Coordinates of C-alpha atoms (C1' of nucleotides) in Angstrom, one line a residue:
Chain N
X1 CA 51.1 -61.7 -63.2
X2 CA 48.7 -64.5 -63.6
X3 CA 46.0 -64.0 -60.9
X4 CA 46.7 -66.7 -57.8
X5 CA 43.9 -68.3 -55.9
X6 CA 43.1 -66.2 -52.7
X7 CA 45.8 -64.0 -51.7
X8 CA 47.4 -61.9 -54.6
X9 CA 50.9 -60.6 -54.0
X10 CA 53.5 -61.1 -51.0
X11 CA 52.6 -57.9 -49.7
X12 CA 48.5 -59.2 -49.0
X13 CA 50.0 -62.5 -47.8
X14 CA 52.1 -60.8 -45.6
X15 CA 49.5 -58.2 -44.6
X16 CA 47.1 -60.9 -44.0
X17 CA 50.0 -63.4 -41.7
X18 CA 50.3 -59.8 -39.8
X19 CA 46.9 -59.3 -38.9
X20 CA 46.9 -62.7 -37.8
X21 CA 49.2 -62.3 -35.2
X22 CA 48.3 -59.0 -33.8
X23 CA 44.4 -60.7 -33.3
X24 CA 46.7 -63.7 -31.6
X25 CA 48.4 -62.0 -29.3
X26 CA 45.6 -59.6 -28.3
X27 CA 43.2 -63.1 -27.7
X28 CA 45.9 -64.0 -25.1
X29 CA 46.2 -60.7 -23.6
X30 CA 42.5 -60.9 -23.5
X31 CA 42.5 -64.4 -21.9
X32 CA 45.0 -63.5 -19.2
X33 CA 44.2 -60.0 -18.4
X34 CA 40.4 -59.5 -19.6
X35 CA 38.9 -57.2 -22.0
X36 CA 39.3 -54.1 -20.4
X37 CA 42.7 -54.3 -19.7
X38 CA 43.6 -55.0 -23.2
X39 CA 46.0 -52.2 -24.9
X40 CA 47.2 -51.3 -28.5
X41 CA 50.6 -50.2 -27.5
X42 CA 51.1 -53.4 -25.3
X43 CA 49.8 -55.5 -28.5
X44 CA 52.2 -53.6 -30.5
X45 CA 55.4 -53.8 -27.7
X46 CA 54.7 -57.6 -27.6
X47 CA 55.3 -57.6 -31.2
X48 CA 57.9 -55.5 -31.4
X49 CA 56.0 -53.0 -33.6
X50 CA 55.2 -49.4 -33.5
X51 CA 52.2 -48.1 -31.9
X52 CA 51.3 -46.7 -34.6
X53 CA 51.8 -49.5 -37.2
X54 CA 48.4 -51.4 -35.4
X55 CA 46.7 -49.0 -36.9
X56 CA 47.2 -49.6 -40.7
X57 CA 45.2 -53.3 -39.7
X58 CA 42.2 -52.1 -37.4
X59 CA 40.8 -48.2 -37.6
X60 CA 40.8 -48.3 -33.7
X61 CA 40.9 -50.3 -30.3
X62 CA 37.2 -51.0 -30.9
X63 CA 38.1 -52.8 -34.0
X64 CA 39.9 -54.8 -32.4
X65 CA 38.1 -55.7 -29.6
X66 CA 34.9 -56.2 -32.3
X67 CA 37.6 -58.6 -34.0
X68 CA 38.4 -60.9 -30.7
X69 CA 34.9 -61.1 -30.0
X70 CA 33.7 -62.4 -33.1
X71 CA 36.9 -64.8 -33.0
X72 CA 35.9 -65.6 -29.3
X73 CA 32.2 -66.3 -30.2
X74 CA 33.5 -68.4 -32.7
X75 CA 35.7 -70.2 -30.7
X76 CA 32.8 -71.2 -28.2
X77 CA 30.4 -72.0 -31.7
X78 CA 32.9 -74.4 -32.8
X79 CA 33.4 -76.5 -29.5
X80 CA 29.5 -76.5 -29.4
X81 CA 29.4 -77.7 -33.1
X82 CA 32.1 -80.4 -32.3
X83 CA 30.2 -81.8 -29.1
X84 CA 26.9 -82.0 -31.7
X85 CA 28.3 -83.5 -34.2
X86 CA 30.1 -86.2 -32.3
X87 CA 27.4 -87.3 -29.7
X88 CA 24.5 -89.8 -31.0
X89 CA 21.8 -88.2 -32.3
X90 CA 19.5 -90.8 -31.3
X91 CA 19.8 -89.9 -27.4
X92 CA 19.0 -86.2 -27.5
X93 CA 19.3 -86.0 -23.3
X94 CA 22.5 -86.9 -23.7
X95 CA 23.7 -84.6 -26.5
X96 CA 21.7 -82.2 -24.3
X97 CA 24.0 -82.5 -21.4
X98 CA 27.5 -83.0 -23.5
X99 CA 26.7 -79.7 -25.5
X100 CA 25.8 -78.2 -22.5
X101 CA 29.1 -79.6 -21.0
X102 CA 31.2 -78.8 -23.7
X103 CA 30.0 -74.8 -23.1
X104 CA 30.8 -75.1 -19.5
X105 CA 34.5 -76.7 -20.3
X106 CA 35.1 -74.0 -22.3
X107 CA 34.1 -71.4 -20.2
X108 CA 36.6 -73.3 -17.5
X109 CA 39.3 -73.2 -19.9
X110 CA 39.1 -69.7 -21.2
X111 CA 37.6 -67.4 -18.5
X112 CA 38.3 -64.1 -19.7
X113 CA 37.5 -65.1 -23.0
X114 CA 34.1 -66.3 -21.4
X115 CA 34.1 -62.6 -20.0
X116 CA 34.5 -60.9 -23.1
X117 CA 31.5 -62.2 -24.6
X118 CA 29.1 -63.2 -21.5
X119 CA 30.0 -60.8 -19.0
X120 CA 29.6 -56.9 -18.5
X121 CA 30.2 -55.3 -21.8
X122 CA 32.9 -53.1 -21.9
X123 CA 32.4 -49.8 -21.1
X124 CA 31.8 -47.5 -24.1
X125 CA 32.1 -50.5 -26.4
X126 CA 29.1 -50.8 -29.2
X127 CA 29.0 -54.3 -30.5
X128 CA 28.7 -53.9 -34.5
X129 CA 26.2 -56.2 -36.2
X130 CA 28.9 -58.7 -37.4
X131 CA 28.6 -60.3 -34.2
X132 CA 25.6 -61.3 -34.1
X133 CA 26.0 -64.1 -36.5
X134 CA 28.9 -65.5 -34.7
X135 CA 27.3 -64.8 -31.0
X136 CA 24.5 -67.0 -31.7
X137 CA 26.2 -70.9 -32.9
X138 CA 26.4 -71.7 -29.3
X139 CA 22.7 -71.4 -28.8
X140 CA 21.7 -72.9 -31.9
X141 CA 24.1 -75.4 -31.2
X142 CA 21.6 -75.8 -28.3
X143 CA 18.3 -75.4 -30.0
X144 CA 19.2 -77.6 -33.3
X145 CA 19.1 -81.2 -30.9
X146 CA 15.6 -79.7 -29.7
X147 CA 14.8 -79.2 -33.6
X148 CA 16.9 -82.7 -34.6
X149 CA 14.9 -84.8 -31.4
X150 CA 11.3 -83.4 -33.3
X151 CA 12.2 -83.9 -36.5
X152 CA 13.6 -87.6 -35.3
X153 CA 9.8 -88.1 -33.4
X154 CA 12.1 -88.1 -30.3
X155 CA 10.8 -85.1 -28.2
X156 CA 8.2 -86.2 -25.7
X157 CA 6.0 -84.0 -24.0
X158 CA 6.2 -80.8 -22.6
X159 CA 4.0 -78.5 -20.2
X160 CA 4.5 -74.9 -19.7
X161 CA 2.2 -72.4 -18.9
X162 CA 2.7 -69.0 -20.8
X163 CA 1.6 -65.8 -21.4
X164 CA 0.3 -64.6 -24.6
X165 CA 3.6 -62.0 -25.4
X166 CA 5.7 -65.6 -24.6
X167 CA 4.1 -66.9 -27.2
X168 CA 4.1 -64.5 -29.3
X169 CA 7.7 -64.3 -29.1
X170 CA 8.3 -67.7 -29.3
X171 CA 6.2 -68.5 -32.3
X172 CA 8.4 -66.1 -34.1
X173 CA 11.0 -68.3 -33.7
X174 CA 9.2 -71.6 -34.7
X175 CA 7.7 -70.4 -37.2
X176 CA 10.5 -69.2 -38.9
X177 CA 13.4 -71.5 -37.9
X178 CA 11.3 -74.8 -36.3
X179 CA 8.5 -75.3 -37.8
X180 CA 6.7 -77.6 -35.9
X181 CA 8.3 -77.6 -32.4
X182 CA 6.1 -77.4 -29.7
X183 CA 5.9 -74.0 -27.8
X184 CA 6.0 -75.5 -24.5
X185 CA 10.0 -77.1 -25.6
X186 CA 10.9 -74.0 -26.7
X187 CA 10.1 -72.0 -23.6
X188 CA 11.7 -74.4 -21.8
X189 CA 14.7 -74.5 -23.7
X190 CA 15.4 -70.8 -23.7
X191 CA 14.7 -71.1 -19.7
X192 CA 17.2 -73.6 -19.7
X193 CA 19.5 -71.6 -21.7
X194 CA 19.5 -69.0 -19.0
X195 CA 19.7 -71.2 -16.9
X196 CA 22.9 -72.9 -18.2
X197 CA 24.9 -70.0 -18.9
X198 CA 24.0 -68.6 -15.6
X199 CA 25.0 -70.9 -13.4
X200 CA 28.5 -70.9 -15.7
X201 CA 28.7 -66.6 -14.8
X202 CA 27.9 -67.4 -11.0
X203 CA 30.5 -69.9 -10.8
X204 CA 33.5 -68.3 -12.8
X205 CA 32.0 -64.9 -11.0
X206 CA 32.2 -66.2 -7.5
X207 CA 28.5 -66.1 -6.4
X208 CA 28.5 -69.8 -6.0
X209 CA 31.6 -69.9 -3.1
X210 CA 30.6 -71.4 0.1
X211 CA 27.4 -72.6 -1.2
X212 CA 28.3 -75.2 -3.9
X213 CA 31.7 -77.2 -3.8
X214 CA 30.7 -79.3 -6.4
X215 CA 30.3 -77.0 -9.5
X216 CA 30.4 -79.9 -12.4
X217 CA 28.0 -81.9 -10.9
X218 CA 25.7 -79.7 -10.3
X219 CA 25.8 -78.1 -13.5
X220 CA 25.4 -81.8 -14.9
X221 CA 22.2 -82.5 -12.8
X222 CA 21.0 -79.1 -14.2
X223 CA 21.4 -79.5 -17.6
X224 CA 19.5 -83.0 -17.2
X225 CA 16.6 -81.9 -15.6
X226 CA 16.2 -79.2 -17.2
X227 CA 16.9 -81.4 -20.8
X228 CA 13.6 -83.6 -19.2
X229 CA 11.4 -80.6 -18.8
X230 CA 12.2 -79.8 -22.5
X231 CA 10.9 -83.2 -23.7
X232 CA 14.4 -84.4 -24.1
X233 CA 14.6 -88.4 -23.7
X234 CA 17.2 -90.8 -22.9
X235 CA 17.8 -93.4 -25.2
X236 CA 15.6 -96.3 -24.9
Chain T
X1 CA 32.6 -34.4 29.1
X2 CA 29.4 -36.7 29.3
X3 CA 29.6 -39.0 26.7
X4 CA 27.1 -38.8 23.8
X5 CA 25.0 -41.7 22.1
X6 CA 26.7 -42.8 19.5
X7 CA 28.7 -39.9 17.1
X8 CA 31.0 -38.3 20.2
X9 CA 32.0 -34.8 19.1
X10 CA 31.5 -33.0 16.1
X11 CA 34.7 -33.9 14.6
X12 CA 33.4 -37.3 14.6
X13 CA 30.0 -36.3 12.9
X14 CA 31.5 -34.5 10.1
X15 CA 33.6 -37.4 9.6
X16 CA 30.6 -39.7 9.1
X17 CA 29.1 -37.3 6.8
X18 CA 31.9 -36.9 4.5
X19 CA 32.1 -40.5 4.2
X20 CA 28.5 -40.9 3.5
X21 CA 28.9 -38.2 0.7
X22 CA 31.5 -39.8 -1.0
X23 CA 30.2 -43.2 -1.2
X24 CA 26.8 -41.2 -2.6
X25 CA 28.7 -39.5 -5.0
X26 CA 30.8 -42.6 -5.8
X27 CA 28.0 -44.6 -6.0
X28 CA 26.3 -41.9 -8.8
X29 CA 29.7 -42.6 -10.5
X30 CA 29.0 -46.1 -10.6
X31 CA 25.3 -46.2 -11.5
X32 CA 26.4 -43.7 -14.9
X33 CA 29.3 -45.0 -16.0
X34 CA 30.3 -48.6 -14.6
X35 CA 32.5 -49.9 -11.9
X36 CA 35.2 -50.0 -13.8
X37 CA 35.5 -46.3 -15.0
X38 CA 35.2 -45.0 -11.0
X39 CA 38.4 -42.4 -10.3
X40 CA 39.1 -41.2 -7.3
X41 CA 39.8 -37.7 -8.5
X42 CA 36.4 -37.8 -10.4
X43 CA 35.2 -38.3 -6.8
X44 CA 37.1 -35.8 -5.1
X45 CA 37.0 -33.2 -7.9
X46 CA 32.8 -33.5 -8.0
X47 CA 33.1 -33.2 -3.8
X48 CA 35.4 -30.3 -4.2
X49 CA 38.3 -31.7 -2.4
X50 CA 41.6 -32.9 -3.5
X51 CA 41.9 -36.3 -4.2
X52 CA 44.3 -37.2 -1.6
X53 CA 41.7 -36.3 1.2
X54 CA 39.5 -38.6 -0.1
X55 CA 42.3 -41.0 1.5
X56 CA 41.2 -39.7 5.5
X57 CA 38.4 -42.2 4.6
X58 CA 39.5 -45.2 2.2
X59 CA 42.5 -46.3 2.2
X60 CA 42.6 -47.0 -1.3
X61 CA 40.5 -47.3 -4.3
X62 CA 39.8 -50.8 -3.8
X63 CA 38.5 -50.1 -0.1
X64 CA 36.0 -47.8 -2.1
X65 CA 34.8 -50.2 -4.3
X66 CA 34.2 -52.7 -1.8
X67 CA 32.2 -50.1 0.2
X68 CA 30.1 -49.6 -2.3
X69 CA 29.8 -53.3 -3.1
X70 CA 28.5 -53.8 0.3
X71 CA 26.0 -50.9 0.1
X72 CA 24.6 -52.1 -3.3
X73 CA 24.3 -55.4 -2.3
X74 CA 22.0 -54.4 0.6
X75 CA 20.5 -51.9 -1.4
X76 CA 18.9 -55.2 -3.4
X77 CA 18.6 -57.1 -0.3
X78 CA 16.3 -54.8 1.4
X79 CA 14.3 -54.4 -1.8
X80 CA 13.9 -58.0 -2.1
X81 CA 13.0 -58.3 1.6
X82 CA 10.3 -55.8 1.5
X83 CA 8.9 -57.6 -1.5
X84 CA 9.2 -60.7 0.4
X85 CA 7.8 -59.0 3.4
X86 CA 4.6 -57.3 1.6
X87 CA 3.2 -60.1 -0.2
X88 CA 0.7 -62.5 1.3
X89 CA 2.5 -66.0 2.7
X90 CA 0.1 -67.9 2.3
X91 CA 0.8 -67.7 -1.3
X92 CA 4.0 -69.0 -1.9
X93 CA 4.4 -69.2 -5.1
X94 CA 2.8 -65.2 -6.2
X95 CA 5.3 -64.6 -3.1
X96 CA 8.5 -65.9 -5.3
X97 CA 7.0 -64.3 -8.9
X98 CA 6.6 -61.3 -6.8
X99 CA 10.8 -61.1 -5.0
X100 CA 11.7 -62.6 -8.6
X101 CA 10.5 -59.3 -10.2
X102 CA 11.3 -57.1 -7.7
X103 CA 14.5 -58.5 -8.4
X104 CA 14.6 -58.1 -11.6
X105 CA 12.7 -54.5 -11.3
X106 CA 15.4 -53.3 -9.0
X107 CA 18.0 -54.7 -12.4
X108 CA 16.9 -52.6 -14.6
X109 CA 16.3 -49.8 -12.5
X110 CA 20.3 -49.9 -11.7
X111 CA 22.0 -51.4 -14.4
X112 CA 25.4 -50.3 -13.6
X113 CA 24.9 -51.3 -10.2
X114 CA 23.6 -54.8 -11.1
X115 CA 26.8 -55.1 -13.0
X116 CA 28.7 -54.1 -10.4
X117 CA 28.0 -56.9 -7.9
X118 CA 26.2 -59.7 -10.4
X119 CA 28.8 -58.6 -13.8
X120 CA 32.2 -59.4 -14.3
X121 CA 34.3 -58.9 -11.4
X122 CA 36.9 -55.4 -11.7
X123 CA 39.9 -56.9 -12.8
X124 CA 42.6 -56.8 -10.4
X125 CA 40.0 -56.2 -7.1
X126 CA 39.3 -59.2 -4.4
X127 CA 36.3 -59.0 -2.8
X128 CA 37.1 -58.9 1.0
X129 CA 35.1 -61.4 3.4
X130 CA 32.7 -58.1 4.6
X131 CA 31.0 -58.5 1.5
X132 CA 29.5 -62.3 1.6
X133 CA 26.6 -61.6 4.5
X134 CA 25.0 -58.9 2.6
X135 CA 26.0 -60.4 -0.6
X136 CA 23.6 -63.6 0.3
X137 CA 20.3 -60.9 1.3
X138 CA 18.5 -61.3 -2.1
X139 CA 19.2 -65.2 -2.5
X140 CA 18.4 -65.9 1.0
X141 CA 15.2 -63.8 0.6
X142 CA 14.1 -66.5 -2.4
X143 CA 15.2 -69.2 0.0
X144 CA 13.2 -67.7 2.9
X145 CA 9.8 -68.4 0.6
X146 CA 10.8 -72.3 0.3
X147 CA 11.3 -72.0 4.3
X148 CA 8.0 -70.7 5.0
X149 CA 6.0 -72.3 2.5
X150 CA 7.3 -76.1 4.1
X151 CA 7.0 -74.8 7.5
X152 CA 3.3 -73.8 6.5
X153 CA 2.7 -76.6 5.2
X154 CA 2.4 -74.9 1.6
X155 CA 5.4 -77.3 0.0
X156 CA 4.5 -79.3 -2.8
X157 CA 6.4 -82.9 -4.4
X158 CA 9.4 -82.1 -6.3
X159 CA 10.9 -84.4 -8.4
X160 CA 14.5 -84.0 -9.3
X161 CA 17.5 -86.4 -10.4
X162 CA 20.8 -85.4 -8.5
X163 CA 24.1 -86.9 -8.4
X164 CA 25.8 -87.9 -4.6
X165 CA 27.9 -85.1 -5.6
X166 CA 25.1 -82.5 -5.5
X167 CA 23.0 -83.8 -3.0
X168 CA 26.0 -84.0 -0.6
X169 CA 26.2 -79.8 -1.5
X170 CA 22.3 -79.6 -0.6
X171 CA 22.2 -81.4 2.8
X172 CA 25.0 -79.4 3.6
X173 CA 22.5 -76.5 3.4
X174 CA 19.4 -77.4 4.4
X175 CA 21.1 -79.7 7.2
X176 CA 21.9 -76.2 8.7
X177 CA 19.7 -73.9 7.5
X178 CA 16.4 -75.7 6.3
X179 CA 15.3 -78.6 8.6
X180 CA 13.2 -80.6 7.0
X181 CA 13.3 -78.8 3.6
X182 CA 13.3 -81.9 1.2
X183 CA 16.4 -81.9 -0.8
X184 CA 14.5 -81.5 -4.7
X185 CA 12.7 -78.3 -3.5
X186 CA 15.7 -76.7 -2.5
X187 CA 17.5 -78.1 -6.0
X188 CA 15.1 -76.6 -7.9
X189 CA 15.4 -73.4 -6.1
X190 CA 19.7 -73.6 -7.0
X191 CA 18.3 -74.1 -10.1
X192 CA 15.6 -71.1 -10.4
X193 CA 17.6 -69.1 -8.7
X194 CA 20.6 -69.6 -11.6
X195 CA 18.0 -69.0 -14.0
X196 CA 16.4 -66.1 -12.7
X197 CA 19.7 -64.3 -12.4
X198 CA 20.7 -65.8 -16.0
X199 CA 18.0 -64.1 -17.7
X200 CA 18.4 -60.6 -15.8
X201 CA 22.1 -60.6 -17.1
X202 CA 21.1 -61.7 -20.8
X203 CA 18.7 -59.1 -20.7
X204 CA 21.1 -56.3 -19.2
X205 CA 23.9 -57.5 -21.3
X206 CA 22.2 -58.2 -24.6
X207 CA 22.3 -61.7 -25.2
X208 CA 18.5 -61.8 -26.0
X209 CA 18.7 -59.2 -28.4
X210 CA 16.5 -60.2 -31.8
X211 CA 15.2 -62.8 -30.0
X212 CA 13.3 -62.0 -26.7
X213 CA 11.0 -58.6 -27.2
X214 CA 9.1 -58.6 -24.1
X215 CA 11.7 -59.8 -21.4
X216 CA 9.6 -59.1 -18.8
X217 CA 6.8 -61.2 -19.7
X218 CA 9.3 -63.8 -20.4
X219 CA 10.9 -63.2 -16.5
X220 CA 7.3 -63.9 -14.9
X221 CA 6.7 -67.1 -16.9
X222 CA 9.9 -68.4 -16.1
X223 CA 9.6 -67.6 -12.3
X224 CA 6.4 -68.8 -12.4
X225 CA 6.9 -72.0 -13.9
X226 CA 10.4 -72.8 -12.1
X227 CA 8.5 -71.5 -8.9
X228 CA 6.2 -74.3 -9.4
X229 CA 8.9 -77.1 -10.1
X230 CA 10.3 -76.2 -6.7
X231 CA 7.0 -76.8 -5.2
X232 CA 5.4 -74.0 -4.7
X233 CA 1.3 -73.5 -4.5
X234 CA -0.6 -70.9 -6.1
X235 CA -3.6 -70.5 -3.1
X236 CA -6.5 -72.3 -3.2
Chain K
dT1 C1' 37.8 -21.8 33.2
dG2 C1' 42.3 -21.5 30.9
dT3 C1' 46.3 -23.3 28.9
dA4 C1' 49.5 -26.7 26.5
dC5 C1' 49.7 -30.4 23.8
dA6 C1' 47.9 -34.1 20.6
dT7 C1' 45.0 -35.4 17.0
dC8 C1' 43.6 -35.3 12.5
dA9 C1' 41.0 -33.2 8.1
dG10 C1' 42.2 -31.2 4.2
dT11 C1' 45.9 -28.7 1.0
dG12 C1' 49.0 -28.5 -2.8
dA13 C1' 52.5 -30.1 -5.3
dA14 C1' 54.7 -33.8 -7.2
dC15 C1' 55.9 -38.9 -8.6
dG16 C1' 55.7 -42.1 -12.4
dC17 C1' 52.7 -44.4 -15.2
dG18 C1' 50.3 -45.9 -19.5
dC19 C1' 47.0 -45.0 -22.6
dG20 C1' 44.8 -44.0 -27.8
dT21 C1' 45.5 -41.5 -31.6
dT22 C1' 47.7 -38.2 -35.2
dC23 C1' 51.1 -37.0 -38.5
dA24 C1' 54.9 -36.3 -41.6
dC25 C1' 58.3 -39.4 -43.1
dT26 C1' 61.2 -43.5 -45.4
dG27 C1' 61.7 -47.2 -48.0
dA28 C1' 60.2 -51.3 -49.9
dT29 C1' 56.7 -53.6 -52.9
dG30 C1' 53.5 -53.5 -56.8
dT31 C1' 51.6 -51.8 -61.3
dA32 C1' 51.2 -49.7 -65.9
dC33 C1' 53.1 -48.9 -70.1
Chain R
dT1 C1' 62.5 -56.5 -70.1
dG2 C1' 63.0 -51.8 -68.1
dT3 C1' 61.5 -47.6 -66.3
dA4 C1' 58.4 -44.1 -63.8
dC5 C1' 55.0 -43.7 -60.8
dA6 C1' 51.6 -45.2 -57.1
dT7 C1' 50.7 -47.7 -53.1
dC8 C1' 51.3 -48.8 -48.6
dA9 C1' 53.7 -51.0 -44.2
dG10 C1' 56.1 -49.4 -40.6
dT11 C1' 58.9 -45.5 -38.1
dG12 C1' 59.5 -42.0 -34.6
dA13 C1' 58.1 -38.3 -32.3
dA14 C1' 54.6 -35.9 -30.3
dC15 C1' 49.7 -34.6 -28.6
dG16 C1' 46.8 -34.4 -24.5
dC17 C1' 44.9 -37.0 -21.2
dG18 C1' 43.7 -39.0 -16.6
dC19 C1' 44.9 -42.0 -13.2
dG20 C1' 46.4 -43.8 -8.0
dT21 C1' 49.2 -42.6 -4.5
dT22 C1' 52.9 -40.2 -1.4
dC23 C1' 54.4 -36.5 1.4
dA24 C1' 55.4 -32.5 4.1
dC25 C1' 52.5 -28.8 5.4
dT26 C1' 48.6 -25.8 7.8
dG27 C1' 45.1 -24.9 10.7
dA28 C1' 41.2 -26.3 13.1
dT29 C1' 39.2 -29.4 16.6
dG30 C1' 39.5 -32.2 20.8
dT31 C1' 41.7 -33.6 25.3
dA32 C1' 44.1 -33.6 29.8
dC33 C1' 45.2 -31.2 33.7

DNA sequence: TGTACATCAGTGAACGCGCGTTCACTGATGTAC
DNA sequence: TGTACATCAGTGAACGCGCGTTCACTGATGTAC
């Protein structure tokens, strides 16, 4: 009788333990197969369930999907996090290139997970608001050692030329979220943004073969000089 | 009897046709609803054929995908070649802005197609060796600008930090392909060329969603200021 | 030029497959008094 | 504490769908002599 802490009876503890395992076992369908080869009744066989019986947990397959993605975006927000958090803050280059690295490792490790939230969307899928949120941690893993190098007086200069919609895109970020970081970082950290993840999709696309043999060390040299261009110093 | 030029009898004409109209209508398939969702009996049933016919001329569904990869991939080649082509050379770096937007232009003019060769590859399909030449058009029409701006003379310093690893990757390149091309230009252009690409697929794929309003104002600075890291000159 | 045979485009039916989703149901769990 | 009713997880069968591919066939086109 007496309300308990989070989950109520045996039946929402139960119900929650299930839903748990249906997202698990649809993440590693997702990682070995991809998104668009993901199915409810294979889900379900895996299980040992019903077809049917998925549905009293998600309304539909696009539930679903929206449920792995947000996991997935998570997932990726989390290693970013960790590799802030344990690099010194007091050599912003080099958190620069271990975040950066830490989003490449991942990708490595989890390919079609990768897919599912960089790649082509799937077909007919409409990504619901509630990933937004999560979709965004990696980059603001990113952008938060641009914002902690300002605020520690560690950001040197930067030149860019821009036009005036850049800016005017980009000062409705600073304004908002950075007050006070120069425009010229910014552009260059959302070029290097593209840049990052891009060269992460040519490689685990294929676009790179015969070209580049030596994927992590490029990557590593491009994450530095494109860290410098921000304003990004090593540690004196 | 006397042997014609080049499509012998009209059996052979026909067949040459037929083929053409199925990769046209395959390729409309494509360009509307992704690679993914292309049928063979959607094919067929639009022709007005049966879908085993369609197998006189593929031998399987895979063999029409990589058709059409091959045809979409010189579809952006040429378009990035004429760009190249049509804009002045003694201007290298308005000449790399300008086969970075066509680029970009041709992108968002064929979304589906983009995705097809650039997105996440079809599960399942292995791109056959026919596809790497045309496959290398659009990048080698980017590289082409570095060529002829340090043949002319037009090549600026580049500075850029690289690992044995990566430079090892370069010379094996511009050893080849790029005499004399100094190993920092033609980083930088790996590097722009990552970027470039990077943003288009953000874009397409909405990753810059609340973020980036005018992407295409944000395209041209980037090429522009990448452009000039590789060395590039506006003209005097 | 005419005939006999070979090639090959397209037909039509069938194969086996797996999918998402719906619906009426049963039995167990939870709730109110 | 005990009973009557409400909730809800999971079942099992069925729906309608579209897919890639195979195969024996027909009739038209091409070739050799």
């Amino acid at each position: 009788m007496g309300a308990m802490t989070a989950l109520r009876t045996a039946r929402d503890r139960a119900r929650a333990e299930i839903r748990a395992e249906i997202l698990t076992v649809a993440d590693r369908h997702v990682a070995s197969h991809g998104p668009v080869d993901l199915s409810l009744r294979a889900v379900a066989r895996e299980l040992e369930i019903v077809p049917s019986a998925v549905y009293r947990y998600f309304d539909n397959r696009d539930a679903l999907l929206t449920a792995l993605i947000v996991e997935t975006y998570n997932s990726l927000g989390e290693a970013a996090e960790a590799a802030a958090a344990r690099s010194p803050r007091n050599d912003p280059l080099l958190r620069w290139v271990t975040v950066a690295s830490e989003v490449r490792s991942w990708a490595f490790a989890n390919p079609h997970r990768y897919a599912l939230i960089y790649g082509t969307p799937v077909p007919g899928y409409q990504a619901p608001p509630d990933t937004v949120g999560p979709g965004t941690r990696a980059t603001w893993a990113l952008v938060g050692i641009v914002a902690d190098a300002h605020a520690d007086g560690r950001l040197g200069e930067a030149a860019a030329e821009m036009s005036p919609e850049t800016i005017a895109d980009i000062d409705a970020v600073t304004v908002e979220a950075l007050p006070g970081v120069p425009r010229a970082a910014l552009f260059w950290g959302i070029v290097a943004w593209t840049q990052l993840f891009g060269l992460v999709s040519f490689e685990l696309f294929g676009q790179t073969k015969g070209l580049i043999t030596r994927g992590d060390a490029l990557f590593l040299d491009a994450a530095r000089n494109m860290g410098e261009r921000i304003g990004l110093r090593n540690a004196p």
